[in-house]
CSV table of N, CA and C in Angstrom, one decimal:
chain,number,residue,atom,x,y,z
A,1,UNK,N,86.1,1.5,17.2
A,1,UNK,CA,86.5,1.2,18.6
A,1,UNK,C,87.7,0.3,18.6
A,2,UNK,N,89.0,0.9,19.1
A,2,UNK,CA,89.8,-0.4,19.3
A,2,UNK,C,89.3,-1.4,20.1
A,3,UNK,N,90.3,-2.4,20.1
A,3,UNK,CA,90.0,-3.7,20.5
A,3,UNK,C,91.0,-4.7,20.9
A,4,UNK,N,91.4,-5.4,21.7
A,4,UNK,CA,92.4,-6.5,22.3
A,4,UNK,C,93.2,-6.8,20.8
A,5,UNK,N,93.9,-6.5,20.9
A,5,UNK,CA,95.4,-7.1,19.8
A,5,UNK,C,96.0,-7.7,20.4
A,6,UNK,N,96.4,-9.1,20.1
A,6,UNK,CA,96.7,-10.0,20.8
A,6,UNK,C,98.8,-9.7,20.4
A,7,UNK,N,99.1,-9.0,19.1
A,7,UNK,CA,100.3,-8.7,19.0
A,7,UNK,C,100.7,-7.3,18.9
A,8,UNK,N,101.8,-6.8,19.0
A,8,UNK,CA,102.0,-5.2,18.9
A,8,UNK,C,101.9,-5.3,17.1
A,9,UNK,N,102.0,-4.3,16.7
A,9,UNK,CA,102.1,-3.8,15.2
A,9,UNK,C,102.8,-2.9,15.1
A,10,UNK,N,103.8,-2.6,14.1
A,10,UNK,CA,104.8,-1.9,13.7
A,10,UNK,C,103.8,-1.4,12.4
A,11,UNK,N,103.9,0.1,12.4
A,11,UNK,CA,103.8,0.7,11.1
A,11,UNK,C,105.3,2.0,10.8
A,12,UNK,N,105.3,1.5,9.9
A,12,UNK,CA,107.0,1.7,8.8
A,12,UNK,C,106.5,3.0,8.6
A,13,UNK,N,105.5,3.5,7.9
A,13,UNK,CA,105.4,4.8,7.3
A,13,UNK,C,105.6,5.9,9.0
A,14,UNK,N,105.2,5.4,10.0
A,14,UNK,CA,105.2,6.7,11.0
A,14,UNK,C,106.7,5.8,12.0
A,15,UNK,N,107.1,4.7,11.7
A,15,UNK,CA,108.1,4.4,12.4
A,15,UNK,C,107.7,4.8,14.4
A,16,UNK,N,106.3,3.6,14.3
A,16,UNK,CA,105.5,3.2,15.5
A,16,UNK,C,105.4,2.0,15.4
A,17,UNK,N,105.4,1.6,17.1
A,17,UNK,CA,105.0,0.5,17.4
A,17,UNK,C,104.0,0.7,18.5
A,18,UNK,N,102.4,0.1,18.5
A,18,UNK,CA,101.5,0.4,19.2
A,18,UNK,C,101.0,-1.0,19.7
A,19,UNK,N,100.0,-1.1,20.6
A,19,UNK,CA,99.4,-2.3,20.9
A,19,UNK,C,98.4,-1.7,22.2
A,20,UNK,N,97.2,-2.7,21.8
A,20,UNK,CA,95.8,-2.1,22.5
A,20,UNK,C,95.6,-3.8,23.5
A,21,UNK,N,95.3,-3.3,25.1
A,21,UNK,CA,95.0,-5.0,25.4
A,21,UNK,C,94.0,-4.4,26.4
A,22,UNK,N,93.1,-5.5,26.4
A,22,UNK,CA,92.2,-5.2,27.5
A,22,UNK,C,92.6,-5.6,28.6
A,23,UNK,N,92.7,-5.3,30.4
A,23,UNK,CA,93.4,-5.5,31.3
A,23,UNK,C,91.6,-5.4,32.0
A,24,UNK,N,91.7,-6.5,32.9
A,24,UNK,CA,90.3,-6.5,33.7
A,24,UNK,C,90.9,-5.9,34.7
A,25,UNK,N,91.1,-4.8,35.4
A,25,UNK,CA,90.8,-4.1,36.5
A,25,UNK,C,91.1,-2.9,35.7
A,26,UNK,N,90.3,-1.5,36.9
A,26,UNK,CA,90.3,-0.5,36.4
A,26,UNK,C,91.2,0.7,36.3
A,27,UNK,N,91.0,1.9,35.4
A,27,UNK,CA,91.8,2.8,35.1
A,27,UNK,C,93.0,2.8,36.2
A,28,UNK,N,92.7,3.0,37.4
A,28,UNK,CA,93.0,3.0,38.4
A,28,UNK,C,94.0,2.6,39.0
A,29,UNK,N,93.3,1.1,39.0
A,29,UNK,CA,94.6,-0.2,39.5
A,29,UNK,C,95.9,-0.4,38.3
A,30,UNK,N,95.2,-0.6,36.9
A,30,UNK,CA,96.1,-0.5,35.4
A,30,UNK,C,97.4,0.9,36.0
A,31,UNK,N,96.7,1.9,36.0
A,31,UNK,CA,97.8,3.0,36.3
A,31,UNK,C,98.7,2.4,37.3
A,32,UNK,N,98.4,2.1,38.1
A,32,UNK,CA,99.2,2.0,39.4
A,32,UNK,C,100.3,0.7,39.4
A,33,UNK,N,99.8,0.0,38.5
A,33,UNK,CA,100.9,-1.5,38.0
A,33,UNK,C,101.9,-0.6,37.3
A,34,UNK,N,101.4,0.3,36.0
A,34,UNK,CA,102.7,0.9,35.5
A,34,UNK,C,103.9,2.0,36.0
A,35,UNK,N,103.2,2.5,37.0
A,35,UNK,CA,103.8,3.1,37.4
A,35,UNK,C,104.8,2.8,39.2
A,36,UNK,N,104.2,1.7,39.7
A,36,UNK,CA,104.4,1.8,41.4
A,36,UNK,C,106.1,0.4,40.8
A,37,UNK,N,107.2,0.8,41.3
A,37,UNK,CA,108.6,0.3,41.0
A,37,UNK,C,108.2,-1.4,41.4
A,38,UNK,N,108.1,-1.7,42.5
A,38,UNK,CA,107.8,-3.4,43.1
A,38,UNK,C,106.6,-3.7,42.1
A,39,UNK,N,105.4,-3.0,41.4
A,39,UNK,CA,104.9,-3.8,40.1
A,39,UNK,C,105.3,-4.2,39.0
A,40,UNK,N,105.8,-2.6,38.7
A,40,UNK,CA,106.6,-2.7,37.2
A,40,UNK,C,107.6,-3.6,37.3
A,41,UNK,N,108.1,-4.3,38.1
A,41,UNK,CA,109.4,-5.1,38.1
A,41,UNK,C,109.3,-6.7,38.3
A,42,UNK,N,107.4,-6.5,38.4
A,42,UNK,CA,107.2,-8.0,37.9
A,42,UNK,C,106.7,-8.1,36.2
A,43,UNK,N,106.1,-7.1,35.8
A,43,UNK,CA,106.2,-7.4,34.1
A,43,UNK,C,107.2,-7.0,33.1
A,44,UNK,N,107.4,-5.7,33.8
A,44,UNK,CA,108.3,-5.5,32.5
A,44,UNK,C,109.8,-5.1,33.5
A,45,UNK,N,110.6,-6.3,33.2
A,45,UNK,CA,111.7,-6.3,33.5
A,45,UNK,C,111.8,-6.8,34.8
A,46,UNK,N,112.9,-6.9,35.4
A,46,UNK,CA,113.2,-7.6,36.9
A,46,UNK,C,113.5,-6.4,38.1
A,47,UNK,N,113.9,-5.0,37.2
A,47,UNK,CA,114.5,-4.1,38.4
A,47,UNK,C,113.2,-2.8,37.9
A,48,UNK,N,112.8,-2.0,38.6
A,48,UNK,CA,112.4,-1.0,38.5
A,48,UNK,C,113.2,0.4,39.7
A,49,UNK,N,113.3,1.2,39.1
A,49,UNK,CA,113.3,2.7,40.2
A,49,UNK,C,112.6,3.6,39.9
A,50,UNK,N,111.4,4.2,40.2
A,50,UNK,CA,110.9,5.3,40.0
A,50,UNK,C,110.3,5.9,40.8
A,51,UNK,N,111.7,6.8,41.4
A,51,UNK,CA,111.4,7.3,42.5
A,51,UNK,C,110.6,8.3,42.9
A,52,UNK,N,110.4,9.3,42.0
A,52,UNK,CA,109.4,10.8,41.7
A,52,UNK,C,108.8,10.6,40.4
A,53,UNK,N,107.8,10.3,41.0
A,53,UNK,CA,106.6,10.3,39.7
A,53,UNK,C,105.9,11.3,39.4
A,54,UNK,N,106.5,12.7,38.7
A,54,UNK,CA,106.5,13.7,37.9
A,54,UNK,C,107.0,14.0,36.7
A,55,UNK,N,106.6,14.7,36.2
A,55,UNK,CA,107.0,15.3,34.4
A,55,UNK,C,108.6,15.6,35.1
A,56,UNK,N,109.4,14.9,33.8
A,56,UNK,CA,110.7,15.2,34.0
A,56,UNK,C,111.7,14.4,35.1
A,57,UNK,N,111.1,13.7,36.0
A,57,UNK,CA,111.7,13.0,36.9
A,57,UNK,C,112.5,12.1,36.2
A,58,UNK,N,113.5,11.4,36.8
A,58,UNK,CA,114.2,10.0,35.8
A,58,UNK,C,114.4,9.0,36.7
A,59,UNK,N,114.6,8.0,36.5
A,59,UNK,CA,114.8,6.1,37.1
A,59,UNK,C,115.7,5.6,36.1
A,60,UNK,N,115.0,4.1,36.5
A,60,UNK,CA,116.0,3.1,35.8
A,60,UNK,C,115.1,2.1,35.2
A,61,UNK,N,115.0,1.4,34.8
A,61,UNK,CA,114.9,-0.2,34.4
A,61,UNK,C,115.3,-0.9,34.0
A,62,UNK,N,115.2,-2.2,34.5
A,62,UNK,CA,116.4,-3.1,34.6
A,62,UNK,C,116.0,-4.9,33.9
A,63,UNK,N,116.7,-5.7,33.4
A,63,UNK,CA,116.6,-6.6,33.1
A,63,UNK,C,117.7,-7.4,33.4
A,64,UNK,N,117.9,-8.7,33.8
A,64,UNK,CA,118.6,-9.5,34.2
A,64,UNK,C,120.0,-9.9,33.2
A,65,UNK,N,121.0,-9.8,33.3
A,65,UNK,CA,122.2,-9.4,32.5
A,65,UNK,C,122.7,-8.7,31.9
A,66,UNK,N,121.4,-7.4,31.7
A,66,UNK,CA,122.0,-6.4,31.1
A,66,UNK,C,122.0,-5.2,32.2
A,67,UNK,N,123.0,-3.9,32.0
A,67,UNK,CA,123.1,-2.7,32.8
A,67,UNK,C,121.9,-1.7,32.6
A,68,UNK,N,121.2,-1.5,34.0
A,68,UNK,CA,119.9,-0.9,34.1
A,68,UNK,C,119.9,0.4,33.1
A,69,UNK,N,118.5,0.8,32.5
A,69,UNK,CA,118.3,1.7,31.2
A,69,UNK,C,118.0,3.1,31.8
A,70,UNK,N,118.1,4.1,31.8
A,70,UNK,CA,117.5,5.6,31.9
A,70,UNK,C,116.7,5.4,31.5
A,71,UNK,N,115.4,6.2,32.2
A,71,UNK,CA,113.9,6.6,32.0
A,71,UNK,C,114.1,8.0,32.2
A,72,UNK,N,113.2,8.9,31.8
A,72,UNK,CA,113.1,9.9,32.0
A,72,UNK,C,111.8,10.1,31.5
A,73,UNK,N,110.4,10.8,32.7
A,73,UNK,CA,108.7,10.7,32.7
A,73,UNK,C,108.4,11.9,31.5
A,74,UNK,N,107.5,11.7,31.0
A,74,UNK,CA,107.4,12.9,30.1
A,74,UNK,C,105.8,13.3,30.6
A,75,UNK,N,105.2,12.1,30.8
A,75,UNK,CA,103.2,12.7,30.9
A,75,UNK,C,103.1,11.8,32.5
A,76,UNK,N,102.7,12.0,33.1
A,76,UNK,CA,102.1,11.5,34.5
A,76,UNK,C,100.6,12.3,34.9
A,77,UNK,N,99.4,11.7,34.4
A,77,UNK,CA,98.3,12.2,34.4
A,77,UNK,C,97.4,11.2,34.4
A,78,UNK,N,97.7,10.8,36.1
A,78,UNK,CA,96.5,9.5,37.1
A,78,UNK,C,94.9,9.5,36.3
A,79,UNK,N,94.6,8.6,36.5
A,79,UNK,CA,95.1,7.7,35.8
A,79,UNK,C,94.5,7.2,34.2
A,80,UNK,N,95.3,8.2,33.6
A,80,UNK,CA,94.6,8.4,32.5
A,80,UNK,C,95.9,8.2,31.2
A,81,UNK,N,96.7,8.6,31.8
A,81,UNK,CA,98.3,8.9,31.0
A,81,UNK,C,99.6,8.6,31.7
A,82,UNK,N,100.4,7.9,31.2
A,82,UNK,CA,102.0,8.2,31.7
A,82,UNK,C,102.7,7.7,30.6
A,83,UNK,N,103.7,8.7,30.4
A,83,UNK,CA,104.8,8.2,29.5
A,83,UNK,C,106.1,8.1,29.7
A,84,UNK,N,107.2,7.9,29.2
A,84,UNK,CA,108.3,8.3,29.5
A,84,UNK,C,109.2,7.7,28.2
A,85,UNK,N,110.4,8.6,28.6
A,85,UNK,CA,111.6,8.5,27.4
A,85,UNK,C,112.7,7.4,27.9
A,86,UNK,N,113.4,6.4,26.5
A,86,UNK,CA,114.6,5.7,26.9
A,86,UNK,C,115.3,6.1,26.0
A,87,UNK,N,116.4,4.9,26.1
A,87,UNK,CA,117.6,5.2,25.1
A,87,UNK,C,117.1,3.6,24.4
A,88,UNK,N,116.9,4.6,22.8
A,88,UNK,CA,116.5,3.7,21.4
A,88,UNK,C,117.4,2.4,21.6
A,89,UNK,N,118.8,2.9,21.6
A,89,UNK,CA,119.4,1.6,21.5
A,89,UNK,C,120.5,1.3,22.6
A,90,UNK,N,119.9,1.6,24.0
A,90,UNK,CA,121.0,1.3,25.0
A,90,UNK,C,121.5,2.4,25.3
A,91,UNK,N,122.4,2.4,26.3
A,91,UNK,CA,123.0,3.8,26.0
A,91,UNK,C,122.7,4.9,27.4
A,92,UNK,N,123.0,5.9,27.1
A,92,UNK,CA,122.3,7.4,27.5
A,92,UNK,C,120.9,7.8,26.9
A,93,UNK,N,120.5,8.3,27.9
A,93,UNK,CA,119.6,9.2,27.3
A,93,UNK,C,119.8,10.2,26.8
A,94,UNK,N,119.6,10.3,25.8
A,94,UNK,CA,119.8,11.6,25.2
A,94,UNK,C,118.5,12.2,23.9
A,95,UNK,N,118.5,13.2,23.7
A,95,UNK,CA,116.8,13.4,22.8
A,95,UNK,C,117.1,13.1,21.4
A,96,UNK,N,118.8,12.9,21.2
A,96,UNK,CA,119.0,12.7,19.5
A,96,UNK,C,118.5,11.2,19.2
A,97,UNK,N,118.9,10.3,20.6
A,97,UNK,CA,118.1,9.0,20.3
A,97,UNK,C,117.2,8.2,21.3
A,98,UNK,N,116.5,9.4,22.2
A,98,UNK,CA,115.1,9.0,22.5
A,98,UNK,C,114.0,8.0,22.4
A,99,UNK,N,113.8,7.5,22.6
A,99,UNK,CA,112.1,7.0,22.3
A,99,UNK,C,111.1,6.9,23.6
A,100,UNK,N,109.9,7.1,22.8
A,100,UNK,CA,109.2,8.0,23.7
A,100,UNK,C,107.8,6.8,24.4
A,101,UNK,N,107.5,6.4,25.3
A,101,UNK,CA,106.7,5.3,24.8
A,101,UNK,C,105.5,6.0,25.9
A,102,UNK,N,103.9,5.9,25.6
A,102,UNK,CA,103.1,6.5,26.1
A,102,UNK,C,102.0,5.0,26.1
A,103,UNK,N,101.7,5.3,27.5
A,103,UNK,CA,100.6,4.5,27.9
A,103,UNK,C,99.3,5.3,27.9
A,104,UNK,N,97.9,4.7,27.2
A,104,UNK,CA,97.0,5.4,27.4
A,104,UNK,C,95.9,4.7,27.9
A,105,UNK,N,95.1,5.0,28.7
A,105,UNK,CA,94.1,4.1,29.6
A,105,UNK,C,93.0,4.5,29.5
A,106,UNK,N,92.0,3.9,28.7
A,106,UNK,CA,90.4,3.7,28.8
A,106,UNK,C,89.3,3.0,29.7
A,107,UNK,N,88.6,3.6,30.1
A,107,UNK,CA,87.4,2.4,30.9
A,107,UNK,C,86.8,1.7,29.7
A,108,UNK,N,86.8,0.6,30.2
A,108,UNK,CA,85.8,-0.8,29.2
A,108,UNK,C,85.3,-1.1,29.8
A,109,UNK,N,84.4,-1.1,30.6
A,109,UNK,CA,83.5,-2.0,31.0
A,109,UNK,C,83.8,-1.8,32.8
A,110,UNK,N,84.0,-2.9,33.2
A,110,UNK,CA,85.0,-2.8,34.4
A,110,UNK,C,86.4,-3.3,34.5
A,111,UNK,N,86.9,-3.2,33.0
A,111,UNK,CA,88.3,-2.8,32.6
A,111,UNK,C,88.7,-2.1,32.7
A,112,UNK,N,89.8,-2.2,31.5
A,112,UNK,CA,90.4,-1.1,31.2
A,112,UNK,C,91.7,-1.7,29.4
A,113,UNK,N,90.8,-0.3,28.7
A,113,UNK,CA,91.5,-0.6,27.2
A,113,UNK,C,92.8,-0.1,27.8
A,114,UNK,N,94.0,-0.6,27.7
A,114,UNK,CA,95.5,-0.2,27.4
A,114,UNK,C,95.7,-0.2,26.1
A,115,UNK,N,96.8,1.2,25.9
A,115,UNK,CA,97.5,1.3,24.9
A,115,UNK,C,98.7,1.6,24.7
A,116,UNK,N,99.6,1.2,23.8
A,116,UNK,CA,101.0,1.7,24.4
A,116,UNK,C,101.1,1.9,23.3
A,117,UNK,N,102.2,3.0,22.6
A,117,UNK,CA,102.4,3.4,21.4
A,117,UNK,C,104.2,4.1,22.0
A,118,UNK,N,104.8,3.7,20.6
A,118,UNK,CA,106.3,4.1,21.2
A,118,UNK,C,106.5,4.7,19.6
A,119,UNK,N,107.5,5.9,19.9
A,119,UNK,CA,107.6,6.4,19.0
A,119,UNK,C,109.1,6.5,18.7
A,120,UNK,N,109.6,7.4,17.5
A,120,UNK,CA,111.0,8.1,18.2
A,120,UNK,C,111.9,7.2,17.0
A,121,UNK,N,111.7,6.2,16.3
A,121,UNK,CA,112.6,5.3,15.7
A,121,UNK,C,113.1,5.7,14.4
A,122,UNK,N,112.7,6.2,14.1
A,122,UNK,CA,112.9,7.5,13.0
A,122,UNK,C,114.4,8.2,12.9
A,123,UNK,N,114.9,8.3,14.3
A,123,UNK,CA,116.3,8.9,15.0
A,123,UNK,C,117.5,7.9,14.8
A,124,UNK,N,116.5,6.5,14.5
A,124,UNK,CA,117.7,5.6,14.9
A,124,UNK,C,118.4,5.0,13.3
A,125,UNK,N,118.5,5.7,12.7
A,125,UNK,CA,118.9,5.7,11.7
A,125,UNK,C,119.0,4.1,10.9
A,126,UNK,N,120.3,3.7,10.7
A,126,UNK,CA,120.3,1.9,10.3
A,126,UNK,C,119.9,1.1,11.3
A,127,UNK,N,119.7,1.6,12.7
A,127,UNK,CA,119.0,0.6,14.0
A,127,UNK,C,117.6,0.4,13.2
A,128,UNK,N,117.2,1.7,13.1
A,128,UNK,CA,115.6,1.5,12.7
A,128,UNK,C,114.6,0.4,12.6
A,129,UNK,N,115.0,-0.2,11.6
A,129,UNK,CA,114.1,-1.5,11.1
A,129,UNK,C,114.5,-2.5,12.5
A,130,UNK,N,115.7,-2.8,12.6
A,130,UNK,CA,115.9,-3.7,13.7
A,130,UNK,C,114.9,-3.7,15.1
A,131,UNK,N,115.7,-2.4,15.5
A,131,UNK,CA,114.8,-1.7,16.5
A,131,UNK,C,113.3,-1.6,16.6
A,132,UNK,N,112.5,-1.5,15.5
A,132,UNK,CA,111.1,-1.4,15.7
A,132,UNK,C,110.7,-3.1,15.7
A,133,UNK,N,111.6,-4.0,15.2
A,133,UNK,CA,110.8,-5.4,15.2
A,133,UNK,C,111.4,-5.6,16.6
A,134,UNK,N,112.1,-5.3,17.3
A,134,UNK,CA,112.6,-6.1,18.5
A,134,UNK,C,111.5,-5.3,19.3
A,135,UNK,N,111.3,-3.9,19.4
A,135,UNK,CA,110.4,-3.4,20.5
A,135,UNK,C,108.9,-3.7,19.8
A,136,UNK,N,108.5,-4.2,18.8
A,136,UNK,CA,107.0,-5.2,18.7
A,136,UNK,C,107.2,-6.4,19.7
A,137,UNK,N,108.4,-7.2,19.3
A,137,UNK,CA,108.4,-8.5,20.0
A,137,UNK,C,108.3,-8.1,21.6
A,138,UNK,N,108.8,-7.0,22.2
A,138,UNK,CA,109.2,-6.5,23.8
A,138,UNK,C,107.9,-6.1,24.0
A,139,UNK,N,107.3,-5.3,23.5
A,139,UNK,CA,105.7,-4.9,23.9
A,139,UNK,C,104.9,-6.1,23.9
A,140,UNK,N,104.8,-6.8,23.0
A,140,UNK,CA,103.9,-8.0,22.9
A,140,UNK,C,103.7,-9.1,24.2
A,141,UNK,N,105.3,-9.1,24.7
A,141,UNK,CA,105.2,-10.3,25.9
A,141,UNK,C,105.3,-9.5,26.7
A,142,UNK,N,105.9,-8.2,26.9
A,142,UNK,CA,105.8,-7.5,27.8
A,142,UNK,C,103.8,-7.1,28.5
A,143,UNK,N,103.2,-6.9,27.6
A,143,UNK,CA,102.2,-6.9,27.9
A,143,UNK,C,101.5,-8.0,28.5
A,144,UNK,N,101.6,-9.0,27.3
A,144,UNK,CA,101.0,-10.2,27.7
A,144,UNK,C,100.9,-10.5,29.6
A,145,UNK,N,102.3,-10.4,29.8
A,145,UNK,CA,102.8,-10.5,31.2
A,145,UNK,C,102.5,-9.4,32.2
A,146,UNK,N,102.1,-8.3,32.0
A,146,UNK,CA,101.3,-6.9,32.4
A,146,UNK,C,99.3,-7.6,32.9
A,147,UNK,N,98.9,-8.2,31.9
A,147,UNK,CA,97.7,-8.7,31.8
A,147,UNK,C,97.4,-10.1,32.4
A,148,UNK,N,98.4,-10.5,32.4
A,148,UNK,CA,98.3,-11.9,33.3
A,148,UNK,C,98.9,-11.4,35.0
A,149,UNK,N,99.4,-10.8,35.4
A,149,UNK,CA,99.8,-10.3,36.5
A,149,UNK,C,98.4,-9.7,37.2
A,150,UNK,N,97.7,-8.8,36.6
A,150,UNK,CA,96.5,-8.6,37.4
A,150,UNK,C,95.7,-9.2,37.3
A,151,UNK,N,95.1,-10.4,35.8
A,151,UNK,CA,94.7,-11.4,36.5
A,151,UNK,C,94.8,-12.6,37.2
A,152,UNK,N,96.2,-12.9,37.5
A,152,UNK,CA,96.5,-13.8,38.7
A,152,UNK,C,96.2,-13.1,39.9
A,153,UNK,N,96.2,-11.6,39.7
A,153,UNK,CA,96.1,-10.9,41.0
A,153,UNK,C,97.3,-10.2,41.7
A,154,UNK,N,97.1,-9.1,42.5
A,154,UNK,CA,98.9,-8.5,42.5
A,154,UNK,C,98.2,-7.8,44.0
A,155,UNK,N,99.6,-7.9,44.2
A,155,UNK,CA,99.2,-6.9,46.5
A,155,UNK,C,98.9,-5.7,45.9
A,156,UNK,N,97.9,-5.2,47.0
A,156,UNK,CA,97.8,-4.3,46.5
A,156,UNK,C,98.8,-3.2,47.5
């Protein structure tokens, strides 16, 4: 059974970075933080757009001094799944340097297990190693801040 990992983990051999956190509210509410723009733009990152939340749709996200990132949805399946594609290292999107990052949602209890697994670094040739330690460090507080947000509480 997974279990609360307090940090993300990088494994080199599949060139992944995953992380499992337990979030006390349910499948439900967890989905709807990652996905609804005025949530997501209080944990991860300052700007969110996501305007059509469908397979294939595209947005933005955004962070404070840098120029907002392309998204593009790949799974949107309430509330059980959502994923979507960026640019590895900045940039365009494009699928030669993609990464793909997939949220997966479990009932625990009257939780909910999160998981986030990002894939795709494999593409990034000499970024590689860089790139997978900086998006462990980005998932790690990104989450952290994901899981303190619902438990301080958030509008619904």
């Amino acid at each position: 059974m997974t279990q609360h990992q307090t940090t993300a983990l990088v494994d080199d051999p599949t060139s992944t970075v995953t992380r499992t956190v337990r979030v006390d509210a349910p499948p439900a509410r967890v989905f709807e933080v990652l996905t609804r723009e005025d949530l997501v733009a209080q944990w991860f990152g300052q700007r969110a757009s996501l305007p059509d939340l469908r397979v294939g749709a595209t947005g933005t996200l955004g962070w404070d001094g840098q120029d907002d990132v392309p998204v593009r949805i790949e799974a949107y399946d309430p509330p059980r799944r959502f994923a979507f594609a960026w640019p590895g290292c900045g940039g365009d999107l494009t699928d030669a340097t993609a990464l793909t990052v997939t949220f997966t949602l479990e009932p625990d209890g009257d939780g909910t297990l999160l998981t986030v697994v990002e894939t795709g670094f494999d593409k990034l040739g000499d970024e590689r190693l860089r790139q997978l330690a900086d998006h462990r460090d980005g998932w790690t507080s990104e989450l952290d801040e994901l899981v303190r947000l619902v438990r301080d509480g958030v509008a619904a």
